mmCIF file of C-alpha atoms in Angstrom:
data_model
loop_
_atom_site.group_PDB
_atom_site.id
_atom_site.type_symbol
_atom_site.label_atom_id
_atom_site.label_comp_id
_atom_site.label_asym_id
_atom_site.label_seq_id
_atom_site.Cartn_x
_atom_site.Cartn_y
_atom_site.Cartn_z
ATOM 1 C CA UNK A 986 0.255 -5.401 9.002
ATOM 2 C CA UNK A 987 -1.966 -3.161 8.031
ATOM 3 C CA UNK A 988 -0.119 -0.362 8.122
ATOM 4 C CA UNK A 989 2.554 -2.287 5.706
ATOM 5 C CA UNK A 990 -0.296 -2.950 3.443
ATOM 6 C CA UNK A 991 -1.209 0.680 3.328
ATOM 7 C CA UNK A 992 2.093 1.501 2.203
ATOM 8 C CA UNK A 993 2.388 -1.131 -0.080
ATOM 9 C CA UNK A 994 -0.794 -0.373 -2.294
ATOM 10 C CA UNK A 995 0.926 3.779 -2.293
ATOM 11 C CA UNK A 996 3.458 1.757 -4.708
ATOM 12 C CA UNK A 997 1.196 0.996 -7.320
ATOM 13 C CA UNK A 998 1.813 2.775 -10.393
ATOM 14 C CA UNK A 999 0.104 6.133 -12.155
ATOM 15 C CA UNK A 1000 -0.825 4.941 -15.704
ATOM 16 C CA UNK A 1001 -3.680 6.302 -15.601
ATOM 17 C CA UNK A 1002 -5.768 5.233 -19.338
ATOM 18 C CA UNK A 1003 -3.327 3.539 -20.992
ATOM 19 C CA UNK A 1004 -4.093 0.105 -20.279
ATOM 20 C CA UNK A 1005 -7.411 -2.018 -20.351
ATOM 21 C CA UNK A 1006 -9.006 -2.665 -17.189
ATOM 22 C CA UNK A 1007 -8.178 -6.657 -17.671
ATOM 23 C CA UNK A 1008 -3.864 -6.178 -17.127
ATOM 24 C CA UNK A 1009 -4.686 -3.802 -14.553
ATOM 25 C CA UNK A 1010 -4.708 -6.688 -11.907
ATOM 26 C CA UNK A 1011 -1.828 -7.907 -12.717
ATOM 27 C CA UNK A 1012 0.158 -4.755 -12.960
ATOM 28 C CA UNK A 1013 -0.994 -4.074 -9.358
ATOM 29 C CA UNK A 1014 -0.141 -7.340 -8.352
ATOM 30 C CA UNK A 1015 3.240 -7.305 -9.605
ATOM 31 C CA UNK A 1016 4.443 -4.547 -8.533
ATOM 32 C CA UNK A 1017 3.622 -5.217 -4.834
ATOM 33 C CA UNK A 1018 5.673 -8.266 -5.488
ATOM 34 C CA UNK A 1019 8.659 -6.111 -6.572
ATOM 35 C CA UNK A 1020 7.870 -3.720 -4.426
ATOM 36 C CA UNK A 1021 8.266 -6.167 -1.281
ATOM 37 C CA UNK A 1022 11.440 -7.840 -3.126
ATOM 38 C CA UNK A 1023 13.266 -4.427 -2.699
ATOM 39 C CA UNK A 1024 11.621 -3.503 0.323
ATOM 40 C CA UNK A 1025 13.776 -6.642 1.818
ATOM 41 C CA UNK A 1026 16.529 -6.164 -0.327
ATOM 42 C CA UNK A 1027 17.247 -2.531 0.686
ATOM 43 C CA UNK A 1028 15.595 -2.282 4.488
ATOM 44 C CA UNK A 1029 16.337 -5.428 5.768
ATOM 45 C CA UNK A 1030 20.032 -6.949 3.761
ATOM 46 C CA UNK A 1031 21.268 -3.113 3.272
ATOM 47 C CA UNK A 1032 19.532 -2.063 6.588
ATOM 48 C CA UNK A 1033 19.615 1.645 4.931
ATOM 49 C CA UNK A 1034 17.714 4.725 6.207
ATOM 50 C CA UNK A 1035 14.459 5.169 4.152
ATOM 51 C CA UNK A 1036 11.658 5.882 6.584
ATOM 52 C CA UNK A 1037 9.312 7.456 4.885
ATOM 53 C CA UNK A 1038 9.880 5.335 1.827
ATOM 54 C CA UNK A 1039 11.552 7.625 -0.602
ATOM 55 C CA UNK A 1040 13.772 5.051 -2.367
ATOM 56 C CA UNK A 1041 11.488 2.121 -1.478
ATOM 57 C CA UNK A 1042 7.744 2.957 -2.797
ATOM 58 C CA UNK A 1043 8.431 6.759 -4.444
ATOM 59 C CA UNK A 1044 11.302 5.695 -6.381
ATOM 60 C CA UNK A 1045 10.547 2.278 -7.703
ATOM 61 C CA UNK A 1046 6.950 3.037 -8.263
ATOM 62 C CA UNK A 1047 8.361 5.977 -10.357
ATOM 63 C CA UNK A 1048 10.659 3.596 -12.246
ATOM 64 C CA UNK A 1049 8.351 1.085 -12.524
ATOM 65 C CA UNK A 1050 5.570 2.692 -14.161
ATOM 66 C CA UNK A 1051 7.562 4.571 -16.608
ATOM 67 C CA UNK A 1052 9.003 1.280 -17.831
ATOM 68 C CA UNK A 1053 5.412 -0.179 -18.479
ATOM 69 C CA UNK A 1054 4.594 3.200 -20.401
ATOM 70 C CA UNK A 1055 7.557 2.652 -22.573
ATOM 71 C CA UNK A 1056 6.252 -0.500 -23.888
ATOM 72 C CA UNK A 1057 2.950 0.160 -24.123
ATOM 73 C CA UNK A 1058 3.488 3.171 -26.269
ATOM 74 C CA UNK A 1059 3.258 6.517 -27.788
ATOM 75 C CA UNK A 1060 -0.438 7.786 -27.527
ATOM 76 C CA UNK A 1061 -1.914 8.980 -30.953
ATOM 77 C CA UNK A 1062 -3.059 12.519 -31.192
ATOM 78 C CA UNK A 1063 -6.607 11.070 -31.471
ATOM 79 C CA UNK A 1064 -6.067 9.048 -28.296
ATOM 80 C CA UNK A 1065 -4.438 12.510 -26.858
ATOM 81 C CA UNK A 1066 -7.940 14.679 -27.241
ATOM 82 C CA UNK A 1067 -9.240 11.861 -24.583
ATOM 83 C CA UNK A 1068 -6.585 12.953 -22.203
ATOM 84 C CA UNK A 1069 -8.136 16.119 -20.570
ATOM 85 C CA UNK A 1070 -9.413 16.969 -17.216
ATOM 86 C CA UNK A 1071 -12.900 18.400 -16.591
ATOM 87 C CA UNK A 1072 -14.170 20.260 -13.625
ATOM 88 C CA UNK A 1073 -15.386 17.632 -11.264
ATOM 89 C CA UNK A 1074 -11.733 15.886 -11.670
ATOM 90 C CA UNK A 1075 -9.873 19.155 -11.213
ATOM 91 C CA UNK A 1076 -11.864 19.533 -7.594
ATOM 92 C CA UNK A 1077 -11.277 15.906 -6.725
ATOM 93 C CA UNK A 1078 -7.301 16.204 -7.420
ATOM 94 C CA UNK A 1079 -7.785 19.545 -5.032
ATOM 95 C CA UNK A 1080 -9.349 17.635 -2.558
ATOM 96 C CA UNK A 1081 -6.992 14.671 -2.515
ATOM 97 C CA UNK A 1082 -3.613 17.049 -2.432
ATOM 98 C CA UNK A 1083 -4.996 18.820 0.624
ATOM 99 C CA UNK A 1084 -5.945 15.136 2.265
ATOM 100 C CA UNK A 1085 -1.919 14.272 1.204
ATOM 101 C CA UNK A 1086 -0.715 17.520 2.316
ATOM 102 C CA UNK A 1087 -2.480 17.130 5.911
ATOM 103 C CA UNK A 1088 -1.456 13.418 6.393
ATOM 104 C CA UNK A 1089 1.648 13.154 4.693
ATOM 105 C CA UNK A 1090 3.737 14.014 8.126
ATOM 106 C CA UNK A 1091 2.206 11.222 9.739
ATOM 107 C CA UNK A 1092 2.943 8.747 6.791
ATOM 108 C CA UNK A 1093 6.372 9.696 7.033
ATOM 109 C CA UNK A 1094 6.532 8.613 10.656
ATOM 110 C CA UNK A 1095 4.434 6.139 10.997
ATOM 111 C CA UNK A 1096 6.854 2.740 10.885
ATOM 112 C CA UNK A 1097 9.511 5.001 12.873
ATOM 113 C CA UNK A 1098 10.413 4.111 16.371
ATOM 114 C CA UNK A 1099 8.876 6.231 18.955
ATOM 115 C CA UNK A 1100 12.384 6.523 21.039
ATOM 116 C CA UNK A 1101 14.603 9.456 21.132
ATOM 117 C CA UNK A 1102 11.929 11.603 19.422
ATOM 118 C CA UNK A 1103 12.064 10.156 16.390
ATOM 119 C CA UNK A 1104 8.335 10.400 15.141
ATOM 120 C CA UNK A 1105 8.300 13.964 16.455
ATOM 121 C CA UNK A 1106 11.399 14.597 14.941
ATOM 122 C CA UNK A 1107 9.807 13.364 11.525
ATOM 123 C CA UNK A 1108 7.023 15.148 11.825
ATOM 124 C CA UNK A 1109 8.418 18.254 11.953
ATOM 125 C CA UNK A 1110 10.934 17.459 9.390
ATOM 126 C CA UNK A 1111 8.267 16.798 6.634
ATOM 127 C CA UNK A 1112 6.185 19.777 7.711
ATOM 128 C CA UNK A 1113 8.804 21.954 7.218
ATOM 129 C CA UNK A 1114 10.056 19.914 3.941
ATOM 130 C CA UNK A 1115 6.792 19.790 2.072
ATOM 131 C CA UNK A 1116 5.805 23.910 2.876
ATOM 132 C CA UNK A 1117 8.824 24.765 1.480
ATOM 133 C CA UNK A 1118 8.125 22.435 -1.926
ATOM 134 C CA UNK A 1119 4.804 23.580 -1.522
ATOM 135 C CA UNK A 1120 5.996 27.601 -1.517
ATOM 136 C CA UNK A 1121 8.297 27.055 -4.165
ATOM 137 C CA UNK A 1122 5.981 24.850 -6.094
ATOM 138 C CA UNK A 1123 3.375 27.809 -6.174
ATOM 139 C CA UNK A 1124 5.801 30.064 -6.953
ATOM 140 C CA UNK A 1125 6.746 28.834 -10.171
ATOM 141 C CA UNK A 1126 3.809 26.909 -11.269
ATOM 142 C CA UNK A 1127 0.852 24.833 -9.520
ATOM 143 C CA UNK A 1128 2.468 21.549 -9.388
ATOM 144 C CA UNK A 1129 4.912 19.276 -6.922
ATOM 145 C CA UNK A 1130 3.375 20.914 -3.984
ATOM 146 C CA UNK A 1131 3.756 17.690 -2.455
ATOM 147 C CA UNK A 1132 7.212 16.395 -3.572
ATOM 148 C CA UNK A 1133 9.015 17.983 -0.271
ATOM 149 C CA UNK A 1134 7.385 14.947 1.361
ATOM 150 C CA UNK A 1135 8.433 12.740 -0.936
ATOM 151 C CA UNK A 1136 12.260 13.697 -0.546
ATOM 152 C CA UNK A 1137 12.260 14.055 3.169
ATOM 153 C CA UNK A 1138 11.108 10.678 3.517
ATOM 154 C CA UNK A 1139 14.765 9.139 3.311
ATOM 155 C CA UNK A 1140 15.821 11.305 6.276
ATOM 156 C CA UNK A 1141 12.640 12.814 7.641
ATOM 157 C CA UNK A 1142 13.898 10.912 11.755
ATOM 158 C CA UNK A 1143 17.201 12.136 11.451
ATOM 159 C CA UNK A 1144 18.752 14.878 13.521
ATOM 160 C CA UNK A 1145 18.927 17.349 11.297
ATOM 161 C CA UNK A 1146 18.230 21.195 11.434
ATOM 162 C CA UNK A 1147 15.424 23.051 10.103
ATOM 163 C CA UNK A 1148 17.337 24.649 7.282
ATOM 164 C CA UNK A 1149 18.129 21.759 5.613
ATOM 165 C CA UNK A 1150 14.632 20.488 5.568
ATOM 166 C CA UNK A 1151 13.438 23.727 4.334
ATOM 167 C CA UNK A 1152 16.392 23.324 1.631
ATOM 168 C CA UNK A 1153 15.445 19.964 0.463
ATOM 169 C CA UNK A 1154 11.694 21.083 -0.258
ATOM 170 C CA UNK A 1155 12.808 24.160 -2.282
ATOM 171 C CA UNK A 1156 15.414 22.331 -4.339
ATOM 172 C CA UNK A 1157 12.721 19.386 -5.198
ATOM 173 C CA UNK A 1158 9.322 21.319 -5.313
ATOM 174 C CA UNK A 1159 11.540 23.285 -8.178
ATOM 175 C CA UNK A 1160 12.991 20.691 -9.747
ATOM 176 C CA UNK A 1161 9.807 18.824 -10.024
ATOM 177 C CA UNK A 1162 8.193 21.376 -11.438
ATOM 178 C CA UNK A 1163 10.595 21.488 -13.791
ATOM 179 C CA UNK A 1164 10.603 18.933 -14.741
ATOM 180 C CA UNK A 1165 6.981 18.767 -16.107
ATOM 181 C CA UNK A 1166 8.347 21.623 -18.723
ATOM 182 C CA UNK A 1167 11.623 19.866 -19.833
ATOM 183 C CA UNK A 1168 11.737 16.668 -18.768
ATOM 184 C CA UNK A 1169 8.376 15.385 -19.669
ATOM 185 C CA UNK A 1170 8.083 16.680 -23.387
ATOM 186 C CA UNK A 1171 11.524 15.171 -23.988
ATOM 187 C CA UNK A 1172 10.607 11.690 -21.999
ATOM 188 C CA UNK A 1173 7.408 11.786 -24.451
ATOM 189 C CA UNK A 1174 9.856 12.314 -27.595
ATOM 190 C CA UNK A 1175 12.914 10.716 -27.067
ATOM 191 C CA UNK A 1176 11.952 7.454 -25.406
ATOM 192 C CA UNK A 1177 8.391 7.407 -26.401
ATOM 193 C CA UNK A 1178 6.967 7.307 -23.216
ATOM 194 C CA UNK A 1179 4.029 8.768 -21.823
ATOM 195 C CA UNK A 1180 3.864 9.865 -17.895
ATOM 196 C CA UNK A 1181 0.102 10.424 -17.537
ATOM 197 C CA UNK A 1182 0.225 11.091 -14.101
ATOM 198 C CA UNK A 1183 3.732 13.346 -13.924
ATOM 199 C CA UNK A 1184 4.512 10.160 -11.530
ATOM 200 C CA UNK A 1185 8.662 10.909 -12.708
ATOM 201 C CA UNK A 1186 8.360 14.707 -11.707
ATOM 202 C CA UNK A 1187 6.263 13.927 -8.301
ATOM 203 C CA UNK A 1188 7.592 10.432 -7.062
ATOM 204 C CA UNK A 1189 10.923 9.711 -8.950
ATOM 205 C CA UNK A 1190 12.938 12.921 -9.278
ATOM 206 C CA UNK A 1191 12.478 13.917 -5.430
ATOM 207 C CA UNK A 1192 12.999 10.219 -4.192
ATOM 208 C CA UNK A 1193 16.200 10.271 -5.871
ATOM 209 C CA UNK A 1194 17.060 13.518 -4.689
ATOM 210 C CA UNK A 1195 15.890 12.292 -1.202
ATOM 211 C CA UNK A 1196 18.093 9.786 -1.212
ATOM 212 C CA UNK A 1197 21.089 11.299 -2.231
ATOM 213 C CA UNK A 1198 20.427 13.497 0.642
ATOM 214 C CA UNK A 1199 20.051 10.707 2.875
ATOM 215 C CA UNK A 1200 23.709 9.568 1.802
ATOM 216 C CA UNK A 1201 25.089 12.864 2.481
ATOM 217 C CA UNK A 1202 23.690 13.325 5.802
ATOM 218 C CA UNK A 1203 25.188 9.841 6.165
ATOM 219 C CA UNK A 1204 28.291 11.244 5.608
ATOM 220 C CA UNK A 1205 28.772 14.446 6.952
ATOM 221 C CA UNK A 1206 26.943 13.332 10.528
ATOM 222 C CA UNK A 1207 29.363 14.481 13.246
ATOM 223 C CA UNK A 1208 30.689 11.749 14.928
ATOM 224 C CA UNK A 1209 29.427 10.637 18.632
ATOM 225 C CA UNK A 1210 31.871 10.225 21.191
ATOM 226 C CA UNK A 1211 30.956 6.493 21.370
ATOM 227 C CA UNK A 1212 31.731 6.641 17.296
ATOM 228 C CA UNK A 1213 35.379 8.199 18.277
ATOM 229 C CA UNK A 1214 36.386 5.340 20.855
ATOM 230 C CA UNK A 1215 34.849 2.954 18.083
ATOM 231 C CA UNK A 1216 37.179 4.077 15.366
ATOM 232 C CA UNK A 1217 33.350 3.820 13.292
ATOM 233 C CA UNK A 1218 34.269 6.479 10.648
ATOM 234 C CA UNK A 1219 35.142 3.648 7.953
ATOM 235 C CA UNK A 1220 31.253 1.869 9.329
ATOM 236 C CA UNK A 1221 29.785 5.050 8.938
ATOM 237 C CA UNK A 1222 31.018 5.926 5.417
ATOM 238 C CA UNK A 1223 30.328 2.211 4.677
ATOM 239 C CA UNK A 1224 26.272 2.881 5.804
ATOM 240 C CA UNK A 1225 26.943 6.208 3.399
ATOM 241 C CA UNK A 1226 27.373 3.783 0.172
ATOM 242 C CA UNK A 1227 24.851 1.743 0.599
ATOM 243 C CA UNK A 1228 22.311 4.691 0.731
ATOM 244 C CA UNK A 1229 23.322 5.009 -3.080
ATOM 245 C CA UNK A 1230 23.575 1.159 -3.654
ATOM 246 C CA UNK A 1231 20.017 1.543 -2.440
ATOM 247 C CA UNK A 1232 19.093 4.123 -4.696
ATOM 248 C CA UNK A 1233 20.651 1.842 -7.626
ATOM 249 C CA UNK A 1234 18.360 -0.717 -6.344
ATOM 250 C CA UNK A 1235 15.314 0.706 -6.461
ATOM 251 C CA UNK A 1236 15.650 2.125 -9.929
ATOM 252 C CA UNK A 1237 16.801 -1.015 -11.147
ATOM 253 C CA UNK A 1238 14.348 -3.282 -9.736
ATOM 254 C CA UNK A 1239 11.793 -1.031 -10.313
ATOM 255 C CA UNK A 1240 12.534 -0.508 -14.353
ATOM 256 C CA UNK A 1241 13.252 -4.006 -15.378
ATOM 257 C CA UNK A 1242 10.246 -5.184 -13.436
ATOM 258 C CA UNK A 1243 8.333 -2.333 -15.246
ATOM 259 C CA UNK A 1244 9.526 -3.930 -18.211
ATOM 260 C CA UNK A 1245 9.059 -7.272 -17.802
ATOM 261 C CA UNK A 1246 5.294 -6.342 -16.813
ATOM 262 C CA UNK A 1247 4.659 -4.458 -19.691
ATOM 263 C CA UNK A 1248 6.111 -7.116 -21.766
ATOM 264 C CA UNK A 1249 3.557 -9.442 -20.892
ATOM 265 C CA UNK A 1250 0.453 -7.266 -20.519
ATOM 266 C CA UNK A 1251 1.580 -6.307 -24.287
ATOM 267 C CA UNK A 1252 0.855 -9.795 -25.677
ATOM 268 C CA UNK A 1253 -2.075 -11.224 -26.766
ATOM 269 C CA UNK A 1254 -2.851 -12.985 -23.153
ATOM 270 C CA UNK A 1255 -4.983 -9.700 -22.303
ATOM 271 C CA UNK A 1256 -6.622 -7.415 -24.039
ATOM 272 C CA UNK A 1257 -5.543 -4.249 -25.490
ATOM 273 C CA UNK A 1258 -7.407 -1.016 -24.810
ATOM 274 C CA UNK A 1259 -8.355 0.013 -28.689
ATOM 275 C CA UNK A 1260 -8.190 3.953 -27.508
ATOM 276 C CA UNK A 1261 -6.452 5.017 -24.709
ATOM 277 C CA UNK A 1262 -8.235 7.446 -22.473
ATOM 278 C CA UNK A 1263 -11.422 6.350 -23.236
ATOM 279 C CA UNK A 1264 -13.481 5.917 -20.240
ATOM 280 C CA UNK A 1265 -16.521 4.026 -21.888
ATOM 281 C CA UNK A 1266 -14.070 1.610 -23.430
ATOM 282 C CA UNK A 1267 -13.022 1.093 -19.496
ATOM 283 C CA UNK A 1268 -16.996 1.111 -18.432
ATOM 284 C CA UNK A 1269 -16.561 3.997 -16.348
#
């Protein structure tokens, strides 16, 4: 239990100074709600793959807490000159990515079964995963050097071989940073939402990607001899599917919940922050 609480409270969203510390509550609230509706939805009525919660927390968190930015708004250009880092942050951020970097194997494994290797096997996976986003990251800019985890988490106890770990955390450790150059501006201008925390690039781009992997591995898995007397090639494809229904799921749940949530902290039930990214407003 508590490790399924642990996980639970990683879903709660990145929108960081745009609210007023009085929604906040029920923002965090909510979401676990969601987050536990899809959690049963996908893992236990699905029964798909998603170990290391790509789909499941990464995904819909992602999802989630864009949709609440959307309705809460644009911030002003005065509001914007509040939303800077200092040096104290910067070394905190440093310190938590190394604490993320270290751990986030053992996150990734820690719900797996320990038979047939599979928590080994996941280990290794998301080592391998996460220093290749974390290489490629570096190499093109400083960000997403943990977004390798994030993908792998779909498929990080699967037999798979090293190369296509390695893969997996080049293609998302430069697509997420990417996408902090052209996706975010546009999100900003286009739909008029703002992604404080680059929680789309990080968490919702490489669980995506993740678990389109997932489904491919899904399909392309050599059948077992077991699978060949079976005749399981039409299960197996079946299992493939709903890695993507599950992928549907998550974004879907996870936006109109956002939604919905922003909605109501939006009304005059709670108080608005008068200037976002204002830390004496928040009493900090």
């Amino acid at each position: 239990m508590i490790i399924n609480g642990d996980i639970a409270a990683a879903a709660l969203w990145c929108c960081l100074g745009e609210d007023h510390p009085d929604p906040i509550t029920l923002d965090d609230v909510s979401e676990i709600i969601f987050y536990g509706l899809n959690e049963y939805l996908v893992l236990k009525k699905i029964q798909i793959t998603d170990a290391g919660g790509s789909m499941v927390i990464h995904t819909l968190s992602a999802f989630f807490s864009l949709a609440v930015t959307l309705m809460l708004g644009t911030p002003t250009e005065l509001e914007l000159t509040h939303n800077t880092s200092c040096y104290h942050s910067d070394v905190f951020a440093m310190i938590g990515t190394l604490f993320f970097w270290i751990y986030w194997p053992s996150f990734n494994s820690a719900l797996i079964d320990t038979e047939g290797f599979q928590q080994e096997r996941a280990i290794m996976n998301t080592v391998l995963s996460i220093a290749a986003s974390c290489a490629s990251a570096f190499a093109a800019s400083k960000n997403a050097t943990l977004a390798g985890g994030v993908a792998m988490g779909t498929r990080c106890n699967l037999a798979i071989c090293s190369a296509a770990s390695i893969t997996l955390g080049l293609v998302v450790g430069i697509k997420s940073t990417a996408g902090y150059y052209y996706v975010t501006p546009r999100t900003e201008h286009f739909l008029r939402a703002h992604d404080t925390c680059g929680i789309l690039n990080l968490h919702g781009m490489p669980g995506v990607i993740g678990g389109f992997a997932g489904a491919i591995v899904t399909f392309l898995r050599p059948m077992t001899s077991m699978e060949l007397v079976l005749r399981a090639s039409t299960r197996r494809a079946l299992f493939g599917w709903y890695q993507l229904l599950a992928i549907m799921s998550s974004i879907g749940i996870g936006t109109i919940s956002g939604f919905l949530v922003g909605f109501l902290i939006k009304s005059k039930l709670f108080s608005q922050q008068k200037l976002k990214f204002d830390d004496e407003e928040c009493n900090v």
